[in-house]
Each structure stands twice: as structure tokens, then as C-alpha cells.
XYZ file of C-alpha atoms in Angstrom:
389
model
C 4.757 -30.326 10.483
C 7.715 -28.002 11.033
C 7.088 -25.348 14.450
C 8.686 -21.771 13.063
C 9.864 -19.040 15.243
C 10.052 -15.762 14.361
C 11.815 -13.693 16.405
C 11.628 -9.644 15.757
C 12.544 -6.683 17.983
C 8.625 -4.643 17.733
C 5.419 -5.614 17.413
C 4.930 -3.009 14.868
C 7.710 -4.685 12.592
C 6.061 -7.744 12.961
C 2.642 -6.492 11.978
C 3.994 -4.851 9.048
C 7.031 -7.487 7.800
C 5.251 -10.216 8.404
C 1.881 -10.050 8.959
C -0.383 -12.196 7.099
C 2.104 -14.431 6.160
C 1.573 -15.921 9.566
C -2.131 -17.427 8.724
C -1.034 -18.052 5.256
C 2.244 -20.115 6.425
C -0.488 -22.449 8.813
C -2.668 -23.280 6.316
C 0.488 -24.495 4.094
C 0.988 -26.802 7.536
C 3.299 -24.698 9.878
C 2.846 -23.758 12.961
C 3.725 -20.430 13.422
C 5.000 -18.666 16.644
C 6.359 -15.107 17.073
C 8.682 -13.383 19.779
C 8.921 -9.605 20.132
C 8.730 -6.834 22.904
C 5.479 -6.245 24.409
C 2.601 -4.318 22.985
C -0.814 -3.512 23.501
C -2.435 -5.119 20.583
C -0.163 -8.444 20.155
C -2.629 -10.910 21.831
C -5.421 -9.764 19.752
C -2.859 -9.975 16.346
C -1.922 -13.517 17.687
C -6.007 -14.802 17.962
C -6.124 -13.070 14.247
C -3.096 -14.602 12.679
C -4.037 -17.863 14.681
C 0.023 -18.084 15.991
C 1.316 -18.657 19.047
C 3.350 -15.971 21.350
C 5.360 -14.750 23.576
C 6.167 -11.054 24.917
C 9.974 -10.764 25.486
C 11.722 -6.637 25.873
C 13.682 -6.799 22.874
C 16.106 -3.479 23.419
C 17.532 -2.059 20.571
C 20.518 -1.027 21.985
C 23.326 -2.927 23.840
C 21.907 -4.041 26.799
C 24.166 -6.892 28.431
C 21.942 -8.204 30.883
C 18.565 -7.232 29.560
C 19.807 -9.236 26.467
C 20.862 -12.350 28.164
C 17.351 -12.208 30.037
C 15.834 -12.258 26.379
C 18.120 -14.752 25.247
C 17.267 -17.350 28.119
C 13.622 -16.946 27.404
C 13.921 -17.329 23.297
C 15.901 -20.636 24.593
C 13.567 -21.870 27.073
C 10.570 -21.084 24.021
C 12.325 -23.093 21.504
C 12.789 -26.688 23.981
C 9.249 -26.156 24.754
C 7.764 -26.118 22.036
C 10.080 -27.966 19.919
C 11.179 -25.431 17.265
C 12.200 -26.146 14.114
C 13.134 -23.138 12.317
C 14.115 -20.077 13.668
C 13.659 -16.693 11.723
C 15.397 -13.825 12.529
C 14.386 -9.860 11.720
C 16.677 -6.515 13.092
C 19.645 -6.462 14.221
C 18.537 -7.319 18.368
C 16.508 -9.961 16.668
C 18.743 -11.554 14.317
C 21.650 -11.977 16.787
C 19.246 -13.607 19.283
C 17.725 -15.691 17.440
C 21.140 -17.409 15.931
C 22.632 -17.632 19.122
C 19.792 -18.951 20.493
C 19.496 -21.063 17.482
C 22.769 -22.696 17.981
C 22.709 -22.830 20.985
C 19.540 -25.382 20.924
C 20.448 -26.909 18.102
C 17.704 -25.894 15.705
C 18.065 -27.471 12.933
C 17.477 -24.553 10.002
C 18.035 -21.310 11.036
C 17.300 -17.903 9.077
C 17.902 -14.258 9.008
C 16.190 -11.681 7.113
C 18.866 -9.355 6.108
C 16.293 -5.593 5.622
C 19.203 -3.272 5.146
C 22.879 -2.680 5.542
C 23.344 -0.181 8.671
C 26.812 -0.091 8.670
C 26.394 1.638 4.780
C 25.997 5.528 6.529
C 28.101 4.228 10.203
C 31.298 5.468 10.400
C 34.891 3.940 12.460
C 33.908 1.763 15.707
C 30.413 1.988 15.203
C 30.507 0.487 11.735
C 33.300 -2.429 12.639
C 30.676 -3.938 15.316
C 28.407 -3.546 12.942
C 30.196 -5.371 10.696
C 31.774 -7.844 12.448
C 27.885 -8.781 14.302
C 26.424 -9.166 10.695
C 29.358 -11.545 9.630
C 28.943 -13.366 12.615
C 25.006 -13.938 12.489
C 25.926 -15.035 8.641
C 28.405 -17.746 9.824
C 25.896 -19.179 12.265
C 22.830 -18.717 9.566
C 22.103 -21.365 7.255
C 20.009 -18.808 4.970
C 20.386 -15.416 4.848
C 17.072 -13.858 3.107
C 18.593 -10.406 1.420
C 15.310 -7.849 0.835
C 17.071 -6.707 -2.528
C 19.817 -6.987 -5.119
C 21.720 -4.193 -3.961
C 21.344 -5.508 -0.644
C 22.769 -8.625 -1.740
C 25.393 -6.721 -3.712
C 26.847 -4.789 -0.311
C 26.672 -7.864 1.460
C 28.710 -9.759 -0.854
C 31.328 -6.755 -1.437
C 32.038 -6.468 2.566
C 32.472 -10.372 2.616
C 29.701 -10.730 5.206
C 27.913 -13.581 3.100
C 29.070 -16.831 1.016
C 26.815 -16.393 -1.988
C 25.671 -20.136 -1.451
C 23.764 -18.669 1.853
C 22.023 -15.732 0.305
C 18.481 -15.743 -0.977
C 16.071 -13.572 -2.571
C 12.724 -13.739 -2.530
C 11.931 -13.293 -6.235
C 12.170 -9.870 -7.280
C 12.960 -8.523 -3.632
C 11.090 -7.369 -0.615
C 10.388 -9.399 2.988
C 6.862 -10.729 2.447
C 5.397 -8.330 -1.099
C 2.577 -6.465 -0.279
C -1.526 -6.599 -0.759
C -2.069 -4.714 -4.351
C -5.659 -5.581 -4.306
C -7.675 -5.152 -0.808
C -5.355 -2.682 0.582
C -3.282 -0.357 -1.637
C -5.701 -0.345 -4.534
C -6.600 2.985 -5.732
C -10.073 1.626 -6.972
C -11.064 0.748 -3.068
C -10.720 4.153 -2.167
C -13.380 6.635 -2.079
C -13.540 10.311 -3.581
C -15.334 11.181 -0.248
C -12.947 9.646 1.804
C -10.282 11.485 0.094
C -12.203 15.005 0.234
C -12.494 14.085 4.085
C -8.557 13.940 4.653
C -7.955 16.701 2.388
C -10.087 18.981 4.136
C -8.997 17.513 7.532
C -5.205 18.272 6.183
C -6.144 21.558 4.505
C -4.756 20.291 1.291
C -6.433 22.052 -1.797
C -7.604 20.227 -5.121
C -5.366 22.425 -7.089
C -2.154 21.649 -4.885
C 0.691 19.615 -5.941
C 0.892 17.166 -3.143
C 4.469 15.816 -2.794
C 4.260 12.679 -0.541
C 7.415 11.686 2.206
C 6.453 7.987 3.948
C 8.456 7.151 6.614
C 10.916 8.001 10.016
C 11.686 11.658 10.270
C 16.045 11.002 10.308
C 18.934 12.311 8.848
C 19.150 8.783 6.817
C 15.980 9.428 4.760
C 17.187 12.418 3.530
C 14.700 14.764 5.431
C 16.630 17.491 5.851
C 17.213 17.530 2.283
C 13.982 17.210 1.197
C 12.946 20.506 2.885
C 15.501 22.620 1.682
C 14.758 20.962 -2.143
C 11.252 22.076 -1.208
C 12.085 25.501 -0.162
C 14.028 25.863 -3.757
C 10.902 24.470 -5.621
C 8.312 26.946 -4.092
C 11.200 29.873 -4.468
C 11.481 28.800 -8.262
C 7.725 28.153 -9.206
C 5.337 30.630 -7.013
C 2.946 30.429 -8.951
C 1.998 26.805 -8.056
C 0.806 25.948 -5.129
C 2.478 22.952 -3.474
C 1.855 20.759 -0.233
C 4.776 19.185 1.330
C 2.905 15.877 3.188
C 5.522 14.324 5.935
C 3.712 11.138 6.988
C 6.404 9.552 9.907
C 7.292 9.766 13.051
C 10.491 11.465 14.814
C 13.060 9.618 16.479
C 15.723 10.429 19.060
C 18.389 8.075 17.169
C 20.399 10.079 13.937
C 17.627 12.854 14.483
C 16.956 15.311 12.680
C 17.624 19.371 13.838
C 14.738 20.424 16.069
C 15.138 24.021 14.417
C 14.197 21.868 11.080
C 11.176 20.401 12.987
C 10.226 23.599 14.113
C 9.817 24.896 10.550
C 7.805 22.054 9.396
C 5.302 22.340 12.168
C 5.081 26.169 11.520
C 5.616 26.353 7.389
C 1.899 26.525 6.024
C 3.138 24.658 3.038
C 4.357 21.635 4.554
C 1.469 19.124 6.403
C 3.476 16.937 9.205
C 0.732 13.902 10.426
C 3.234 12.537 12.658
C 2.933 8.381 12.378
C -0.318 7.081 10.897
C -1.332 3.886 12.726
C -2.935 2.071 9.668
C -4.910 3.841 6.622
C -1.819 4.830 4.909
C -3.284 3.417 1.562
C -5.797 7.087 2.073
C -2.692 8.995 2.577
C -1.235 7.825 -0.320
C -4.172 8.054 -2.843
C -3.833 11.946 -2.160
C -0.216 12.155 -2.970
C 0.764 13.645 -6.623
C 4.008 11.448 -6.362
C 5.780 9.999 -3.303
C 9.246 11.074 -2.454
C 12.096 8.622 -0.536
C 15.875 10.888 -0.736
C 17.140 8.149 1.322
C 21.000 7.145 1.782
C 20.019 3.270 2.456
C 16.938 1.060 2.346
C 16.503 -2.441 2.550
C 13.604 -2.575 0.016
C 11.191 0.741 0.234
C 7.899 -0.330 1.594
C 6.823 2.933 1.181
C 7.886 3.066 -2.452
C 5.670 -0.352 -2.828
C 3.117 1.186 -1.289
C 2.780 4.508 -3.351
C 3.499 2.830 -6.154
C 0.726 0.223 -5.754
C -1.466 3.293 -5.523
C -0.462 4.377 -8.972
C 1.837 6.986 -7.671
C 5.260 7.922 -9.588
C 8.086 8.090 -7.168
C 11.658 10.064 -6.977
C 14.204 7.739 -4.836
C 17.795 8.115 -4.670
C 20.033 5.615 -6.347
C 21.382 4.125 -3.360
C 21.067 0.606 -1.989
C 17.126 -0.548 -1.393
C 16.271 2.306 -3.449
C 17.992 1.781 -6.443
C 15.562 -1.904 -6.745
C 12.541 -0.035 -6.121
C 11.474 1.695 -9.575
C 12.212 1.658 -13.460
C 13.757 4.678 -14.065
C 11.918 6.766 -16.724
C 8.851 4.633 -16.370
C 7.409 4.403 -12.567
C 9.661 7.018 -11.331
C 12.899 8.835 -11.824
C 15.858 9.186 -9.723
C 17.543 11.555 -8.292
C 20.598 13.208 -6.879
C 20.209 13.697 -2.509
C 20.829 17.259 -2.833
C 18.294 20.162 -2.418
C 19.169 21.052 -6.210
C 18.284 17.223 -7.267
C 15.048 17.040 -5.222
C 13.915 20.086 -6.663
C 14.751 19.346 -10.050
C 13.402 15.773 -9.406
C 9.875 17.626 -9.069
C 10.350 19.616 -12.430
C 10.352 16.278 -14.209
C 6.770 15.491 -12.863
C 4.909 18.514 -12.547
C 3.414 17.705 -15.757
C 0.155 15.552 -14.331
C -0.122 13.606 -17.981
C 3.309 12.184 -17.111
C 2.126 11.467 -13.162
C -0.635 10.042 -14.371
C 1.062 7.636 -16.861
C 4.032 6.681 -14.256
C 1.485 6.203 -11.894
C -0.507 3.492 -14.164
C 2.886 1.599 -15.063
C 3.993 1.742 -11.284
C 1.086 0.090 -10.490
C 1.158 -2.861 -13.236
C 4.861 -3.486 -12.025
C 4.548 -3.905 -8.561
C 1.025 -5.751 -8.784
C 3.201 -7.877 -11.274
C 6.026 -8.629 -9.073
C 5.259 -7.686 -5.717
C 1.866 -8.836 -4.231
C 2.585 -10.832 -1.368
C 0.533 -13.715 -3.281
C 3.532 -13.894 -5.443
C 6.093 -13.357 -2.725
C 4.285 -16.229 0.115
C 5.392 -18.846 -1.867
C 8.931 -17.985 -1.678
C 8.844 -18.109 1.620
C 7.116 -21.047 2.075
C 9.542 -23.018 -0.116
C 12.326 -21.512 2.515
C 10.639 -21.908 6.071
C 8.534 -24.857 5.307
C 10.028 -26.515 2.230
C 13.259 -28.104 1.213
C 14.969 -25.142 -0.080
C 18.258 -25.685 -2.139
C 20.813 -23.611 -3.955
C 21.535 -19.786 -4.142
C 18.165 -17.917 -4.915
C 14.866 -18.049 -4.876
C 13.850 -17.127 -8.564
């Protein structure tokens, strides 16, 4: 029975990347254990999942002695309890947990590659950033990349052997739940009504949908100027702007921008939703993700799942994400290419039918029943060769 260690900087990361996969990994005959920085709800997510824990301050910046602290204690975990695979998530938690790794000698050790930072870093910055992911590679005997294009940047900068890479089937870290969580038949008309009214979002607006952190990387700022040419060009429509996500001091975005959303009666800002997203989305009229770099969209899963259509850019993590001309379309990061983005779907025939074959895609290829096994075959199995297919 092997004893697996994931190691992740938050608690929220873990709860969303991995999540279920936990219980689901036991009952193949794991036993599962977790390491992240503290938060309120991790014992009770531990008694649910049925893993064992421990709490250790994960900083995401450079933190030389905070980090050796952490790296002591992910040490000290692994001789106790004897672990035999260490998994590593974000960039604090991947270089931990293969130092660590080596350090103890564990005998397989994984990273989850969920993005290539260094993609929108620039001189110094992106040369650590570089030379950290090559490093964690060398010491990695599996390196899970979330997507093709993921793969693809890894494998141009020379940071991988192709022999170490992996994918988990089509892509993503762990799939998500297409059919008792985002499934537009378990949600309500009432329950909808409820957050429209809450939102003050009208049945006859078109709702665009934005899922995720509020910084220049997503292509916020963008997106607002696209949506101040859209309601300039059409004013005779009525559209809602919804900005589910929360802001963040790191590559922020202007505060004169935030100031506008907050005051603009067009555009609804929630701030971060702590669970019930699936509601959020099922009021959407297509979900929107301008980004410069993903690993693999959750967000675009998400929508998706919900039988939303979806604009995306064409850049890495993105580009995976849809069929272009079928669940979505992409376009340019440019106010001028968001807006005309929108054109393309504000014919609700065409939502509607992107919607249903966005659905039967990802339910196809991305429910986390199809994606578990993949990772079971990696963690827990004997895993050989270049992908998982």
C-alpha cells in the first residue's frame, strides 16, 4: 500500500485541484496525506476526504528562512510516516516537495506542472523562473503537464525530457464533476431567479460571464474596455458584465479600473464566490477567459459543463480548452477582438447550440471519473512511458 504526499501551497488549491481525488485514491488502496498552509476548514476537509494532514505556512514568495522551516517539517512528515510518493502543486510547493523528496530518498516523486509563469515574466524574473522549473524537472521522475500547449512550452524552453512528461488524457489536473455539480439539469429556475434578482441582472440581459483572479494576466483590463466598445456599438441591448474573482495585490490590476467596475451599473463585480459557482454559471449567456496563459481553464470546464459557449484567447491553457467554431470561438486579447468575439454569439440559437456541444465534450473527456484513473495508474500504479493516453 503506497503512503502519497501531496504537498500544495493553499488549502483552497487543494480543495479545488485535488479534492475528491483524495477519497477516491484510498479506496483504490493509498493512503493519502496532504501538506499546505493553514486554514480554517482543513481539519474538517481532512475527516471528509478521510486523509491525513499537516498545516505547514507555505509562502509564496521567497522566503529563505520561512522556507527552510517548511522544508524541515515536509522532511520530518515524510520519515514518519514512511512516504512513498511525493506530489508536488505551485511553484512553493513543487520545489519543496522535490527537494524534500531527494533529500529523503522517496522513491517516485511528481510534479504537477498547472502553467508556465515565466510565459508573461520578463529578464531576471523569468531566468529564476526558468532555471527553478528546470531544476524541479531534473529532480522529478514525472512531470504531470495540465495541457498540450503546456507540454509544448515546456518542451520548447528545454525544461523537460519528453520521457518525463505526462498527460492526463485529454488534459486538466484531476477533470471535473459534470453530473452532481456543474450540471445544468440540477439547477433550479428559482434558484436562478433568486441570484438574478439578488445581482439585479434582468431576463432580457445578455449576461457575459468572467471566472477567475481580477489581474493584468487574465486579460481584465481588456475585457472592460471590449465591453465598453460593445455597449457603445449595440445600445440597444442591454448587457451585464458578471466579474466573479477576487483582486490581488500581485500583477494587479489599475485601481481607477476597479473603481469603474464597482461604480458602472452595467458591470456586476461578486468579488470571490466561496463554492456555488455552478449557480453563477447557469446565469451566464457565455463565459469569457482573454487570458495571456493558463494551465488548463477550470473555469472554461466549468462553464462549459454548464452548457455555456466560451471566447478564450489562443494562448497556452486556453488554446486546449474549446473546439473552435463548435463550443466556443477564439479571439484576439484586444478590446476590438473581445467585442467582436461577442458579435459572433449574440445570436442565442447559436449560444444555445455551442452550449449543448460544450457540454457533450467536456462530459466526454473531462469528468474527473475519466481523469481518476489516470492518476491512479501514476501515483499508485506502475506507470511507464511518455503519456498517459
Amino acid at each position: 500500500m503506497s503512503n502519497v504526499l501531496e504537498v500544495i501551497n493553499l488549502f483552497l488549491s487543494a480543495e479545488n485541484f485535488i479534492g475528491p481525488q483524495f477519497r477516491y485514491l484510498n479506496e483504490k488502496g493509498a493512503n493519502m496525506h496532504l501538506i499546505c498552509s493553514p486554514a480554517e476548514r482543513l481539519d474538517a476537509f481532512a475527516k471528509e476526504q478521510g486523509i491525513a494532514y499537516k498545516s505547514v505556512v507555505l509562502e509564496r514568495q521567497l522566503s529563505p528562512f520561512k522556507d527552510l522551516k517548511a522544508l524541515i517539517a515536509i522532511c520530518k512528515y515524510i520519515r514518519k510516516n514512511k512516504i512513498d510518493v511525493i506530489v508536488g502543486h505551485q511553484v512553493k510547493g513543487r520545489l519543496l516537495s522535490v527537494l524534500a523528496g531527494k533529500i529523503m530518498g522517496v522513491p517516485k516523486i511528481v510534479i504537477f506542472a498547472h502553467g508556465a509563469l515565466f510565459e508573461t515574466s520578463r529578464g531576471l524574473k523569468r531566468k529564476l523562473l526558468l532555471w527553478e522549473s528546470k531544476f524541479e524537472s531534473f529532480c522529478a521522475d514525472y512531470v504531470v503537464c495540465v495541457s498540450r500547449s503546456v507540454s509544448q512550452v515546456r518542451l520548447r524552453e528545454k525544461i523537460d525530457v519528453i520521457d518525463k512528461q505526462v498527460i492526463l488524457g485529454k488534459g486538466t489536473c484531476g477533470g471535473i464533476d459534470t453530473q452532481n455539480k456543474f450540471n445544468p439539469e440540477r439547477i433550479s429556475d428559482d434558484d436562478k431567479k433568486r441570484l438574478k434578482r439578488q445581482l439585479q441582472i434582468s431576463d432580457s440581459d445578455i449576461v457575459i460571464g468572467f471566472c477567475g483572479r481580477l489581474v493584468k494576466d487574465k486579460g481584465v483590463i481588456e475585457l472592460v474596455e471590449g465591453f465598453k466598445l460593445l455597449k457603445e456599438k449595440y445600445p440597444h441591448l442591454s448587457f451585464k458584465l458578471l466579474v466573479v474573482g477576487p483582486l490581488e495585490k500581485r500583477d494587479s490590476i489599475p485601481l481607477e479600473l476597479v473603481e469603474y467596475m464597482r461604480a458602472s451599473q452595467d458591470i456586476v463585480f461578486t468579488g470571490f464566490v466561496d463554492g456555488n459557482m455552478e449557480l453563477y454559471y447557469s446565469i451566464m449567456s457565455l463565459l469569457i477567459l482573454p487570458s495571456y496563459r493558463e494551465g488548463f481553464p477550470t473555469a472554461v470546464l466549468e462553464a462549459s459543463a454548464m452548457g455555456k459557449p466560451i471566447l478564450t484567447s489562443r494562448k497556452t491553457g486556453c488554446i486546449d480548452s474549446i473546439i473552435d467554431g463548435k463550443t466556443g470561438f477564439y479571439i484576439d486579447i484586444s478590446p476590438s477582438g473581445i467585442c467582436c468575439g461577442v458579435e459572433k454569439l449574440l445570436d442565442a440559437d447559436l449560444r444555445r447550440e455551442m452550449g449543448t456541444n460544450a457540454r457533450e465534450w467536456v462530459v466526454e473527456n473531462f469528468d474527473h471519473k475519466k481523469v481518476w484513473p489516470y492518476i491512479e495508474k501514476l501515483l499508485i500504479g506502475e506507470k511507464n512511458g511518455k503519456t498517459i493516453e
